Coordinates of C-alpha atoms in Angstrom, one line a residue:
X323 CA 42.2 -14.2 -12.7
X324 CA 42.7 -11.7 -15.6
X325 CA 46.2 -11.0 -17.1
X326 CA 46.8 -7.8 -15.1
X327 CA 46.7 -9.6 -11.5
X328 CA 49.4 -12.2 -13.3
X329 CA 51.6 -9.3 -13.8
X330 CA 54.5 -8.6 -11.5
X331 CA 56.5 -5.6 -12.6
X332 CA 59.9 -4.9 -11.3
X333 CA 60.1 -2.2 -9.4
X334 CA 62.8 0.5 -11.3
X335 CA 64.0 0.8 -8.1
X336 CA 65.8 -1.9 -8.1
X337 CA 68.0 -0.7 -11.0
X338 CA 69.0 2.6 -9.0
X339 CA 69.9 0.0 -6.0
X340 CA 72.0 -1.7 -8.5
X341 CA 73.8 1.4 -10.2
X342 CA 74.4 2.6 -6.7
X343 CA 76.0 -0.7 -6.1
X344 CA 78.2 -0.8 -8.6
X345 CA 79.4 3.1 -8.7
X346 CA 80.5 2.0 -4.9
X347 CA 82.3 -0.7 -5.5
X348 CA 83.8 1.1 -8.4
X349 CA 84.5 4.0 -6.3
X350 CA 86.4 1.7 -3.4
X351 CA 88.6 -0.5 -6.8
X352 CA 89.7 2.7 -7.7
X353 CA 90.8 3.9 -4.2
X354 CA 92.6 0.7 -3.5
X355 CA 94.5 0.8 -7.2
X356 CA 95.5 4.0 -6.8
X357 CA 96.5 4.6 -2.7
X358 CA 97.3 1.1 -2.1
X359 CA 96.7 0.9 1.6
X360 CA 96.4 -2.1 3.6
X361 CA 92.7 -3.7 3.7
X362 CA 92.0 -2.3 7.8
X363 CA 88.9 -1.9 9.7
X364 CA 87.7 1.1 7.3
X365 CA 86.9 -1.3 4.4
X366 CA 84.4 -2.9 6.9
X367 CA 83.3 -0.3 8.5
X368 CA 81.8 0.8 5.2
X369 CA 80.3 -2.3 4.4
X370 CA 78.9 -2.1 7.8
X371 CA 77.6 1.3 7.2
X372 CA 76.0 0.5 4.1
X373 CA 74.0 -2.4 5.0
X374 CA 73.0 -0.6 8.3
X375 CA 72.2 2.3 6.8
X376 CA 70.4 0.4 3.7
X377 CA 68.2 -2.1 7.1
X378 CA 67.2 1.1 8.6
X379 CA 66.1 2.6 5.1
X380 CA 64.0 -0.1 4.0
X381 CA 62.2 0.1 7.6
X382 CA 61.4 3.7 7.7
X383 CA 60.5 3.9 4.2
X384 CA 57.8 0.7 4.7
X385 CA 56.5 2.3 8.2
X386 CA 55.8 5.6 6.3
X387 CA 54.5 3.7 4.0
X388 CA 52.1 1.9 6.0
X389 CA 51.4 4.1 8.8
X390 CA 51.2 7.8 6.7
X391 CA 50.6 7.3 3.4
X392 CA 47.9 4.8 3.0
X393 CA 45.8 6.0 6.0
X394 CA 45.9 9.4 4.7
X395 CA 45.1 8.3 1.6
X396 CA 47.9 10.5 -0.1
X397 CA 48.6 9.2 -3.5
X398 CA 52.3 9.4 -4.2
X399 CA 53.5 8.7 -7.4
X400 CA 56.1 6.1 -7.7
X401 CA 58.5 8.3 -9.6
X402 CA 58.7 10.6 -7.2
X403 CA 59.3 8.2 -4.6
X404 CA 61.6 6.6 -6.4
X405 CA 63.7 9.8 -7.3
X406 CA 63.9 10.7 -3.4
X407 CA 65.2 7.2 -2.7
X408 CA 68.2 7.8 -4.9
X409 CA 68.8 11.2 -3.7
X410 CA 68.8 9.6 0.0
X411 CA 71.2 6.5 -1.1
X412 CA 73.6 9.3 -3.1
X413 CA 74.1 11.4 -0.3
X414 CA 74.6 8.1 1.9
X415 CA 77.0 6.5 -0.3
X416 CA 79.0 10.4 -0.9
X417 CA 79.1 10.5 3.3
X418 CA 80.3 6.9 3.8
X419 CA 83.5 7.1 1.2
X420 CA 84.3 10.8 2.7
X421 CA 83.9 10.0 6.6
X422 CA 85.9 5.9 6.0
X423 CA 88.0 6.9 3.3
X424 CA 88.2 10.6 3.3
X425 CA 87.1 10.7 -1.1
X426 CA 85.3 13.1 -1.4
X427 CA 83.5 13.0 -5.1
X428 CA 81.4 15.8 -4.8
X429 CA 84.3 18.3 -6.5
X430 CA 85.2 15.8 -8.9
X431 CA 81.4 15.6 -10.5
X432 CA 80.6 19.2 -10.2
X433 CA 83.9 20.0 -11.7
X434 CA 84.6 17.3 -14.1
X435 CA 83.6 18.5 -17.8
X436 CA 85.1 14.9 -19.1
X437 CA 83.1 13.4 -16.6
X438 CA 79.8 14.9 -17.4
X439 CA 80.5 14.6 -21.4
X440 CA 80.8 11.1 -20.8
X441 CA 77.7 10.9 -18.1
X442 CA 75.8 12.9 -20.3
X443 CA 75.9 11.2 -23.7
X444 CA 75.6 7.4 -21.6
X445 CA 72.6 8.8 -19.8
X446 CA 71.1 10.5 -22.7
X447 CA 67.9 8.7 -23.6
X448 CA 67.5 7.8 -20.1
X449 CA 67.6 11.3 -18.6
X450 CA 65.2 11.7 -21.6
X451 CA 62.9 9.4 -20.1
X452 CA 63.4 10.3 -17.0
X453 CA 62.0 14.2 -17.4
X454 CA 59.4 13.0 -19.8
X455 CA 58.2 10.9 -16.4
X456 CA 58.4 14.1 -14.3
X457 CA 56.6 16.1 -16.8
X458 CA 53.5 13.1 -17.2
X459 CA 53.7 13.1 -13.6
X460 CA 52.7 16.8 -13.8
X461 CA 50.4 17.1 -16.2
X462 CA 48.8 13.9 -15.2
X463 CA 47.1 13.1 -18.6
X464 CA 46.1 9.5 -17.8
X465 CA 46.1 7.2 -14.4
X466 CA 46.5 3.9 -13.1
X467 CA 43.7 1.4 -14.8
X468 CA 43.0 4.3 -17.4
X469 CA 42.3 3.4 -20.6
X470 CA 44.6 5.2 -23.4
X471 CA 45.6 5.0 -27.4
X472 CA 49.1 6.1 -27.8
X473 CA 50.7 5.7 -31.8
X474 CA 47.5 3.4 -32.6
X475 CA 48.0 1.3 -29.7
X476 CA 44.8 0.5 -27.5
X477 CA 45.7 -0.6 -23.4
X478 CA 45.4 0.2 -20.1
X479 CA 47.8 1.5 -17.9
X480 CA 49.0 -0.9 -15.8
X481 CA 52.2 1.2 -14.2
X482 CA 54.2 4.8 -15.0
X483 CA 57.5 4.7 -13.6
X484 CA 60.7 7.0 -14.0
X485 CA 61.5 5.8 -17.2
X486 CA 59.0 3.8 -18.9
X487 CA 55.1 3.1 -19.1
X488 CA 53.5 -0.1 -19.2
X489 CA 50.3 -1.0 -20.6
X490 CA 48.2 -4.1 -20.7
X491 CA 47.1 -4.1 -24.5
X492 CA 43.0 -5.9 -25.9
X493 CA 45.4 -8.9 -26.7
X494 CA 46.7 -9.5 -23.0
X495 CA 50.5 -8.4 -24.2
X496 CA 52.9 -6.4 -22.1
X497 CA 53.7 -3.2 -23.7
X498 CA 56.7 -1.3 -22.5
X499 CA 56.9 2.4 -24.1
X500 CA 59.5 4.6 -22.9
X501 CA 58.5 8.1 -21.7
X502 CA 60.2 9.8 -24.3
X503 CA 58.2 8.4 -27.0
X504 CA 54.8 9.1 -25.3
X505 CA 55.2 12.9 -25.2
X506 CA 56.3 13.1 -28.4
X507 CA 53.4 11.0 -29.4
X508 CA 49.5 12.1 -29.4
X509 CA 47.9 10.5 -26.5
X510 CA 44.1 9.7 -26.4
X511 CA 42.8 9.0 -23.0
X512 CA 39.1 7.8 -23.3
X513 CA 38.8 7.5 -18.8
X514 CA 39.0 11.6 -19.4
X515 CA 37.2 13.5 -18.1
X516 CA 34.7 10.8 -17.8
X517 CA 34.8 7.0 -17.8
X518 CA 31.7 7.1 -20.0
X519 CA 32.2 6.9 -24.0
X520 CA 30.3 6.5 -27.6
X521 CA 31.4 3.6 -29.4
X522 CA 30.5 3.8 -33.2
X523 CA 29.4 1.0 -35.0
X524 CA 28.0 1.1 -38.5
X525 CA 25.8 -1.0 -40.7
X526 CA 24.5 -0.9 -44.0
X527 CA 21.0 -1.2 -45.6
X528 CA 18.8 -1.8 -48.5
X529 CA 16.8 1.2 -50.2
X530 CA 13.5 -0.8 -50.4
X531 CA 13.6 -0.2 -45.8
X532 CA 12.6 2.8 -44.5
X533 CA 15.0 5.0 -42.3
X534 CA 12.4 5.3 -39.6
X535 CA 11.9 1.3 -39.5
X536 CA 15.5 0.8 -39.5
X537 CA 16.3 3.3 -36.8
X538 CA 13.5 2.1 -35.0
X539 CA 14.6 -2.0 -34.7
X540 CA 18.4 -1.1 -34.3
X541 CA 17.1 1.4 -31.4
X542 CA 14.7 -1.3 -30.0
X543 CA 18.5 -3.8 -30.4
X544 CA 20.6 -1.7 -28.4
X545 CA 18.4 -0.6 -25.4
X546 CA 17.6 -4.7 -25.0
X547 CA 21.9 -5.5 -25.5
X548 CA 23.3 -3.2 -22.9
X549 CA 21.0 -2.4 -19.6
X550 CA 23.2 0.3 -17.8
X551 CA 21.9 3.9 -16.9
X552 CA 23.0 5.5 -19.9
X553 CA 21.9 7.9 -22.2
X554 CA 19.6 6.4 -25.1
X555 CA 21.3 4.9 -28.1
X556 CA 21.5 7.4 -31.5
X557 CA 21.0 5.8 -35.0
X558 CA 22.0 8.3 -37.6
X559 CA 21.6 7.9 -41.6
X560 CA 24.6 8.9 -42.8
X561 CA 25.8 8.5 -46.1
X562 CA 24.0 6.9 -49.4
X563 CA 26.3 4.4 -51.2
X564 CA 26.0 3.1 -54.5
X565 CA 24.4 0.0 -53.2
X566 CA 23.4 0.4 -49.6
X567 CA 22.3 2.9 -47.1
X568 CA 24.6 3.5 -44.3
X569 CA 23.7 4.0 -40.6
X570 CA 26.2 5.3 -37.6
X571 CA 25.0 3.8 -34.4
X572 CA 26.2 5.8 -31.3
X573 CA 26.5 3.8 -28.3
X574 CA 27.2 4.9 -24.5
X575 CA 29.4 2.1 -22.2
X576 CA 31.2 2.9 -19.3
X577 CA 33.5 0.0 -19.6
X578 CA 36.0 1.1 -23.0
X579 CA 37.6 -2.6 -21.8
X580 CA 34.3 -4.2 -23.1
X581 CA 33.7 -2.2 -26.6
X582 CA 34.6 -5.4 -28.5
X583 CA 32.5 -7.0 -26.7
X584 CA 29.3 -5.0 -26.4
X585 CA 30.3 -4.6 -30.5
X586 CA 30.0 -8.1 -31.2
X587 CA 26.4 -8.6 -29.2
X588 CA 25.0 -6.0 -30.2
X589 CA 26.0 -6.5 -34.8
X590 CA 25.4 -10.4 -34.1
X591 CA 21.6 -9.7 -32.5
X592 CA 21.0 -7.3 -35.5
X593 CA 21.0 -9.6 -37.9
X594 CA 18.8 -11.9 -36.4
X595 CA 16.5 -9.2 -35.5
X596 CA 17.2 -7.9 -39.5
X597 CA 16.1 -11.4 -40.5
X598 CA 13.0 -10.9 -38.6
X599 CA 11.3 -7.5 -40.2
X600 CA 12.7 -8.5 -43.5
X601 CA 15.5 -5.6 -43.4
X602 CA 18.2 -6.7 -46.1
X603 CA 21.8 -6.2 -45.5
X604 CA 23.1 -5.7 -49.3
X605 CA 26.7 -7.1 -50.6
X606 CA 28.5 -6.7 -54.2
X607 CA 27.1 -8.5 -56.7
X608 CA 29.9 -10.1 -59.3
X609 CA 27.9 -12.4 -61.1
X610 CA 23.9 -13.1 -61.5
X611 CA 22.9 -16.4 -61.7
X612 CA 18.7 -17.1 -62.6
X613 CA 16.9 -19.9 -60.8
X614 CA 14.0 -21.1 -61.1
X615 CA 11.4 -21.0 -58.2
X616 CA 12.1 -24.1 -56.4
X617 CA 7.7 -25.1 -55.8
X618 CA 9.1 -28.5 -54.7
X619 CA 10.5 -26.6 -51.7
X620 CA 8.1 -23.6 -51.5
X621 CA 5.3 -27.0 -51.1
X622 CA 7.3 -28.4 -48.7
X623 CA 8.0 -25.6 -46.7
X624 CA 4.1 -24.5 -46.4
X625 CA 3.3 -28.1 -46.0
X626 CA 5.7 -28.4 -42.9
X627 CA 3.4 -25.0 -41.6
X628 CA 0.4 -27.1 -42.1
X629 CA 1.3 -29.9 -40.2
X630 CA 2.3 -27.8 -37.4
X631 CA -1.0 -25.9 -37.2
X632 CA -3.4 -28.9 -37.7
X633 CA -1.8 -30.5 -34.6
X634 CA -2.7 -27.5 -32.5
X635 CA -5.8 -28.0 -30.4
X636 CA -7.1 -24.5 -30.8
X637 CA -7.4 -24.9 -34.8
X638 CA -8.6 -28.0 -35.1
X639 CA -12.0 -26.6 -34.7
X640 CA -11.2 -25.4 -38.2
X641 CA -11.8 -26.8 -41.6
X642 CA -9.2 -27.9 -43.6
X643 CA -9.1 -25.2 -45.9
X644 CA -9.2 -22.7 -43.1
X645 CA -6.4 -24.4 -40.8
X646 CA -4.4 -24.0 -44.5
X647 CA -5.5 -20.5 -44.7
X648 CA -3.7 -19.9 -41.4
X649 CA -0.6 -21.4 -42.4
X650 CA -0.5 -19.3 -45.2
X651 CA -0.2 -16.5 -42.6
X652 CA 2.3 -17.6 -40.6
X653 CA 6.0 -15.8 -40.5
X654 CA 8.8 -17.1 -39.8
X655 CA 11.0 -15.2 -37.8
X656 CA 14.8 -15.9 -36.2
X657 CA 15.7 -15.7 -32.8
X658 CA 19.8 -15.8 -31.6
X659 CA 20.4 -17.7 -28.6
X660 CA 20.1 -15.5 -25.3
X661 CA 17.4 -12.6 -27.5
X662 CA 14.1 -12.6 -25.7
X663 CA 10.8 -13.4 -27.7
X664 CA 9.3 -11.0 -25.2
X665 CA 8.9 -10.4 -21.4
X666 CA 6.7 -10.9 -18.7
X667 CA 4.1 -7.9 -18.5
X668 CA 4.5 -7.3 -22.1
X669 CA 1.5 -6.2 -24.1
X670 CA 1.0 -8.7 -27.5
X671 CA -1.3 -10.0 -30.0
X672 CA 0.8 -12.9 -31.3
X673 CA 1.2 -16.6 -30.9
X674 CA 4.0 -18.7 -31.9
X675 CA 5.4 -22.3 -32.9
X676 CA 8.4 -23.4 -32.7
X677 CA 9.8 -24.7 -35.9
X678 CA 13.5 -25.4 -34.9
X679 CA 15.6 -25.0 -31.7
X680 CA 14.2 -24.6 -27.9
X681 CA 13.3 -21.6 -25.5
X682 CA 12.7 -21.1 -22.2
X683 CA 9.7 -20.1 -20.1
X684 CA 10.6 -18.2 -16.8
X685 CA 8.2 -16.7 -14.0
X686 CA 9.6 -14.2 -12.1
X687 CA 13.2 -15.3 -12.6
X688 CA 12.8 -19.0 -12.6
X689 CA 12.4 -21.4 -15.1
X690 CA 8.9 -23.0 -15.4
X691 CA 9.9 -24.9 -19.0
X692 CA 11.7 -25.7 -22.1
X693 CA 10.2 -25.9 -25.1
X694 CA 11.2 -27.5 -28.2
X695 CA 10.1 -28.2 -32.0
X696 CA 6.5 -28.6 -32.1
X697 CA 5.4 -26.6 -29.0
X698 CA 3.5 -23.2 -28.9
X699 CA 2.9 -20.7 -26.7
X700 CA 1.4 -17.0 -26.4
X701 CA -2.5 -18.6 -27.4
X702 CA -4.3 -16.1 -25.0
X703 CA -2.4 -12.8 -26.1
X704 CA -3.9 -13.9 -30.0
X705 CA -7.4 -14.8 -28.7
X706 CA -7.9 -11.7 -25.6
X707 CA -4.5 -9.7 -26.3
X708 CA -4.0 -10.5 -22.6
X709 CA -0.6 -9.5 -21.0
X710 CA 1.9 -11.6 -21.2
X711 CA 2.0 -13.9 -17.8
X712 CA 5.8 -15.3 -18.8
X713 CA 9.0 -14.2 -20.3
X714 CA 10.0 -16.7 -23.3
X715 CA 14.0 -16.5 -24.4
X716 CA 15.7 -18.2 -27.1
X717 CA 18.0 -21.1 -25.3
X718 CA 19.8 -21.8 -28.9
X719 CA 19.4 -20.2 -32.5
X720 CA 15.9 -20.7 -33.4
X721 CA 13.0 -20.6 -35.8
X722 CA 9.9 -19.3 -34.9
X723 CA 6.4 -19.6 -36.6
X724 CA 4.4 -16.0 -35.9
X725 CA 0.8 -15.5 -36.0
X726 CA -0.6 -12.5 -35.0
X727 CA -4.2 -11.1 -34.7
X728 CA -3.9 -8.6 -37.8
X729 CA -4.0 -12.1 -40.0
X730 CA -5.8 -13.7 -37.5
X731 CA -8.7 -11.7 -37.2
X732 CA -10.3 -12.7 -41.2
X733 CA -10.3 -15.9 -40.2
X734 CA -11.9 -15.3 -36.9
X735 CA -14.8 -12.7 -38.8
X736 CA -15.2 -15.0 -41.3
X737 CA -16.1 -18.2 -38.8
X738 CA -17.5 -17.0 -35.8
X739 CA -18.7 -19.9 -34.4
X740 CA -15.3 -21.5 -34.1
X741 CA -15.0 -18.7 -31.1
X742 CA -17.5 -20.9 -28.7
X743 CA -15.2 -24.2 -29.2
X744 CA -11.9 -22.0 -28.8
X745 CA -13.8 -20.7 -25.1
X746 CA -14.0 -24.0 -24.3
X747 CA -10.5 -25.2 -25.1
X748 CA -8.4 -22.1 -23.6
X749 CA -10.6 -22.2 -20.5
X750 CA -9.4 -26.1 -19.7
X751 CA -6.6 -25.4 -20.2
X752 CA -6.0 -22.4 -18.2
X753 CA -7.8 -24.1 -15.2
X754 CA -4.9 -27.7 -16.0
X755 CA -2.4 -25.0 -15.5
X756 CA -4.2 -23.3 -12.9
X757 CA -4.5 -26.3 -11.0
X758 CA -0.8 -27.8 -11.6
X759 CA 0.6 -24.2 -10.5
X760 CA -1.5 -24.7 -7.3
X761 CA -0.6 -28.1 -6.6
X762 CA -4.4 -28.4 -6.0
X763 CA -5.6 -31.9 -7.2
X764 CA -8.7 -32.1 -9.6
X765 CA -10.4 -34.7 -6.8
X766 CA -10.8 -32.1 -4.2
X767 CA -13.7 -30.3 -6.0
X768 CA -16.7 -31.9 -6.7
X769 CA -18.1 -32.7 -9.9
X770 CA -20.4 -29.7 -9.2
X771 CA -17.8 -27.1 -8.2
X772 CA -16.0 -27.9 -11.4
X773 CA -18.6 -27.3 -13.9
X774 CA -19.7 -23.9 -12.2
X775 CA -15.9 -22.9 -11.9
X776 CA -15.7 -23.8 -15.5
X777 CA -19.1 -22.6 -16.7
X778 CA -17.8 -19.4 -15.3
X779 CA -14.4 -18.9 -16.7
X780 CA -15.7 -19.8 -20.1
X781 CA -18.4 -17.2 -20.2
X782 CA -15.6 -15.1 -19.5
X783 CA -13.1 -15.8 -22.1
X784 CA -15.8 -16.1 -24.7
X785 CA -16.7 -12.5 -24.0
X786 CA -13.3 -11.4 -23.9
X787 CA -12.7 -12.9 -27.3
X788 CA -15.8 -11.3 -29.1
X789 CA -14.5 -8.2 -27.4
X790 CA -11.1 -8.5 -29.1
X791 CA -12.3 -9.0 -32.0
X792 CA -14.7 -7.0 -32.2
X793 CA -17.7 -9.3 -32.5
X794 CA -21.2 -8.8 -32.2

């Protein structure tokens, strides 16, 4: 349940039902001091009156209510109503002290300049308030559930009564800002005319990247982050700074509830996706400290590529100095939990290892796999640059081993027979999977009918891998 629907705002009406209150009984004290009659059937008559008159009120006004209003769907602003609701109690409460007690106060406020001096400077702010109400009411420049920034102050408008109006602020607090204030007061409305906004983030980056690269990967960010029907996302250069170059990134939401939120997905998947091309987010520099290459590290780290590479079935076809030549051309890339790795029906040439973390493998929506350190995937998009048959997203902050065909394709040129063993390999193993999506058991083909179906598919993929490759 969000904060809003906890909220139970007292109706202001309830303070003119209370002033009313106590102006009568004030009214009947001062009769009684100064006539002195004897307490007779008049005193509760009134009484009588009143709460008769206040039953029938309550009834009519909820049967209007309910049987006019809402089915016509006629908005009716609760100042109003609550404005001819003390008009109706006024004029009850003058009638009842003139026809039981014959006071009539009607001269006595018209006429009364001490009176009105002293109503005047009591009611002063709230008479303020109370025409600063009429005169929103009027021009109308936000509604219920709008979204509005009035003296630096984000919230939405939760009610706009005849004296104050309330807004639920980013932080779930109450704010209660009298109507005086607000029209004297700038007042941004962001629901107006539209509920559709930009929200402007910015970002900073290295001179070494090119705008167009940047542009193109913060683009390629947003349009992945937020999915609604909106116009495209903007990336403008803006400013060169002493260490940086700084980009404006326009964003359309519908939501201006959810800007810190959209904000935060879309800054935190930048940075992995940064991380990824090699983009550099630059900082001040205080102090410059020289290492020395660590080569201890830089061995290990190419070492751990190895191992992961000469475990692979599809290399091992390889000499050892070629399966090290391939680890040389691995990249390592980062991956956020929730970013996608890439999507079902995607075009791609790359195939990938997972060095740290997991990810998950969905079909059409569900969930085929999970895999974890050690596993690969994407083999036949490297060897055929076949579609992709399944989407693959990050289940926790991950690092990915990357190697495409570009790289690839040396080592290919370079030992073309290893292309009859790879046939070989890819084809089992697309007919295992074949077989396990299926359910279809390898026992009910014959020894025959396997060979030919895998004579078949071989000849197949060894074509298609010349093909992409380009070999003769």
């Amino acid at each position: 349940m969000d904060m809003e629907d906890k909220i139970r705002p007292r109706h202001s009406s309830s303070l003119i039902y209370y002033v009313l209150l106590v102006l009568t009984a004030a009214a009947v004290g001062i009769y009684v001091f100064v006539k002195k009659p004897p307490i007779d059937i008049q005193v509760v008559n009134a009484v009588v009156y009143a709460f008769i008159f206040y039953g029938l009120f309550k009834i009519a006004d909820y049967f209007f209510n309910t049987l006019y209003i809402e089915k016509a769907k006629i908005a009716v602003p609760k100042l109003i109503h609550d404005i001819v609701t003390a008009i109706i109690y006024s004029v009850a409460l003058f009638a009842i002290l003139k026809i039981q007690f014959g006071i009539d106060l009607t001269p006595i406020i018209t006429t009364s300049a001490v009176f009105s001096m002293v109503i005047g400077l009591a009611l002063q702010d709230t008479l303020t308030n109370l025409i600063a109400g009429v005169v929103l009411h009027i021009e109308n420049p936000f509604r219920i559930n709008d979204w509005v920034r009035i003296k630096d102050t984000d919230g939405k408008v939760v009610e706009i009564n005849w004296r104050t109006t309330k807004l639920l602020t980013r932080e779930n607090d109450y704010l209660v800002i009298p109507n005086g204030n607000i029209i004297k007061d700038t007042i941004l409305s962001v629901n107006y005319p539209s509920t559709e906004q930009i929200m402007s983030l910015f970002v900073g980056v290295d001179y070494d990247t090119p705008p167009n690269k940047v542009k193109q990967v913060i683009e390629s960010v947003c349009l992945k982050t937020y999915t609604e029907k909106m116009p495209p996302p903007e990336v403008r250069l803006v400013k060169y700074n002493d260490s940086s170059i700084e980009y404006e990134i326009r964003v359309w939401i519908n939501d201006y509830g959810l800007k810190h939120h959209i904000a935060n997905i879309i800054m935190t998947k930048l940075w992995y996706a940064f991380k990824r091309e090699n983009i550099r987010i630059p900082f001040p520099i205080r102090d410059v400290y020289c290492h020395p290459v660590n080569t201890v590290d830089s061995n290990g780290e190419f070492e751990q590529k190895y191992s992961a590479i000469k475990r692979i079935e599809f290399f091992s076809v390889f000499t050892e100095d070629v399966q090290r030549e391939i680890a040389s051309l691995l990249a390592q890339k980062h991956y956020g939990r929730g970013e996608s790795i890439f999507e079902e029906g995607d075009e791609g040439d790359s195939f990938y290892v997972i060095r740290r973390g997991r990810v998950s493998v969905t079909v059409a929506g569900n969930e085929v796999a999970v895999l974890k350190r050690g596993d690969f995937f994407g083999e036949i998009s490297l060897f055929t640059g076949g579609i992709r048959t399944a989407s693959v997203t990050a289940k926790e902050d991950a690092l990915i081993l990357v190697l495409n065909k570009e790289g690839f394709s040396k080592v290919i040129m370079d030992n073309p027979s290893a292309v009859e063993s790879i046939s070989s390999i890819i084809t089992r193993r697309e007919i295992e999977n074949e077989q396990l999506a299926q359910k279809i058991s390898a026992q009910a083909l014959s020894e025959e009918q396997l060979n030919a179906q895998f004579a078949s598919k071989k000849s197949k993929m060894f074509n298609k891998i010349k093909a992409f490759f380009n070999l003769s």
